[in-house]
XYZ file of C-alpha atoms in Angstrom:
164
model
C -11.173 55.744 28.221
C -11.799 56.619 24.590
C -8.197 57.737 24.186
C -7.000 54.423 25.598
C -9.090 52.358 23.144
C -7.797 54.449 20.242
C -4.221 53.858 21.359
C -4.737 50.114 21.687
C -6.363 49.801 18.270
C -3.627 51.927 16.702
C -1.031 49.717 18.369
C -2.770 46.555 17.122
C -2.911 47.846 13.539
C 0.749 48.910 13.696
C 1.795 45.513 15.024
C -0.175 43.760 12.283
C 1.416 45.928 9.582
C 4.904 45.229 10.919
C 4.164 41.519 10.941
C 2.911 41.598 7.353
C 5.783 43.741 6.139
C 8.253 41.516 7.929
C 6.955 38.390 6.202
C 7.014 40.173 2.842
C 10.595 41.198 3.371
C 11.736 37.654 4.086
C 9.949 36.377 0.978
C 11.649 39.152 -0.992
C 15.048 38.132 0.371
C 14.404 34.456 -0.417
C 14.595 35.264 -4.134
C 18.327 35.805 -3.627
C 18.723 32.201 -2.481
C 22.246 30.999 -3.343
C 20.895 27.605 -4.473
C 19.190 29.306 -7.417
C 20.818 30.722 -10.533
C 20.030 34.380 -11.244
C 20.816 35.732 -14.699
C 21.341 39.385 -15.555
C 21.912 41.558 -18.614
C 25.645 40.837 -18.526
C 25.447 37.045 -18.602
C 22.010 36.131 -19.985
C 23.043 35.776 -23.623
C 26.349 34.015 -22.968
C 24.777 31.523 -20.545
C 21.688 30.653 -22.607
C 23.627 30.271 -25.877
C 24.455 26.637 -25.197
C 22.037 24.087 -23.824
C 18.403 24.258 -22.858
C 17.422 26.881 -20.283
C 14.131 27.206 -18.444
C 13.993 30.790 -17.206
C 11.492 32.280 -14.800
C 11.114 36.030 -15.183
C 9.727 37.408 -11.918
C 9.222 40.463 -9.771
C 9.981 40.168 -6.050
C 6.934 42.324 -5.331
C 4.534 40.109 -7.305
C 2.285 38.002 -5.019
C 1.946 35.280 -7.681
C 5.750 35.083 -7.922
C 6.052 34.806 -4.150
C 3.492 32.005 -4.100
C 5.241 30.196 -6.961
C 8.738 30.623 -5.516
C 8.770 27.477 -3.284
C 7.707 25.347 -6.262
C 10.383 26.881 -8.505
C 13.047 26.440 -5.829
C 12.129 22.774 -5.292
C 12.080 22.134 -9.049
C 15.477 23.791 -9.530
C 17.035 21.723 -6.766
C 15.494 18.408 -7.839
C 16.352 19.052 -11.519
C 19.989 19.974 -10.922
C 21.158 16.545 -12.144
C 19.790 17.415 -15.607
C 22.621 19.916 -16.090
C 25.176 17.132 -16.538
C 22.979 14.521 -18.197
C 20.976 16.737 -20.556
C 22.532 20.234 -20.610
C 19.239 21.450 -19.125
C 19.456 24.435 -16.777
C 17.035 26.453 -14.698
C 17.499 30.124 -13.872
C 15.635 33.254 -12.884
C 15.645 36.883 -13.959
C 14.579 39.558 -11.475
C 12.667 41.966 -13.700
C 12.735 44.666 -11.056
C 16.539 44.717 -11.201
C 16.845 43.707 -14.889
C 14.058 45.711 -16.521
C 15.820 46.083 -19.882
C 16.448 42.335 -20.117
C 12.802 41.603 -19.353
C 11.652 44.158 -21.896
C 13.945 42.585 -24.518
C 12.275 39.226 -23.822
C 8.751 40.717 -24.098
C 7.849 40.037 -20.467
C 4.456 41.576 -19.755
C 3.284 39.502 -16.780
C 4.768 37.610 -13.847
C 5.798 34.961 -13.252
C 6.683 34.293 -16.870
C 8.401 31.023 -17.759
C 10.255 30.683 -21.050
C 12.289 27.856 -22.533
C 15.461 28.744 -24.439
C 17.324 26.324 -26.681
C 20.837 27.194 -27.801
C 20.198 30.921 -27.367
C 16.715 31.130 -28.883
C 13.414 31.304 -27.053
C 11.465 28.272 -28.252
C 8.465 28.090 -25.933
C 6.512 30.041 -23.354
C 5.180 27.774 -20.632
C 1.507 28.480 -19.978
C 0.512 25.207 -18.338
C -0.323 24.286 -14.785
C 2.280 25.510 -12.312
C 1.912 22.636 -9.904
C 5.085 20.792 -8.919
C 4.136 17.438 -10.496
C 2.996 18.887 -13.811
C 6.049 21.114 -14.181
C 8.430 18.337 -13.138
C 7.019 16.019 -15.820
C 7.219 18.806 -18.425
C 10.828 19.615 -17.476
C 11.843 15.955 -17.642
C 10.189 15.610 -21.048
C 11.988 18.674 -22.457
C 15.330 17.616 -20.974
C 14.981 14.092 -22.376
C 14.073 15.430 -25.820
C 17.100 17.720 -25.823
C 19.392 14.917 -24.605
C 18.209 12.685 -27.466
C 18.659 15.486 -29.985
C 22.232 16.071 -28.771
C 22.983 12.328 -29.017
C 21.586 12.180 -32.562
C 23.624 15.237 -33.595
C 26.753 13.709 -32.098
C 26.171 10.415 -33.939
C 25.613 12.280 -37.211
C 28.825 14.257 -36.727
C 30.781 11.069 -36.012
C 29.306 9.334 -39.066
C 30.217 12.342 -41.213
C 33.806 12.261 -39.997
C 34.077 8.525 -40.653
C 32.871 9.018 -44.238
C 35.573 11.656 -44.810
C 38.276 9.204 -43.726
């Protein structure tokens, strides 16, 4: 009888571990979602050189990153229209796969959200990571960049008209 109870409890623990590992694996695989833009050491600099880029540096094994992932995914999808209207892009860097890139960007904790403007890191986001707060912040940054681009374009046109 004692042997039977040991076997059942061992089976229950094994089943629970498989269930937990299975859910962790699917969350890990979700980070490779084709709807999201992943940057790597080969394209990070060339992509972020033009426009405004909000980049999440993450580790697939980080529980905070896994919890934040649905929010990031929803924000990236809902903010996609900003690419055309404001040259505002969202991307991720997997620090497990791109350790050198994360080290270059001084990433010491996850998830780490940084804003790049025309190739330079201009701000680390340390605010609330709720959907509404981040959405408002993203819209504000995109609008500011759109206005700055419009002003620069007007100045360039005025300068060309003066030369003529």
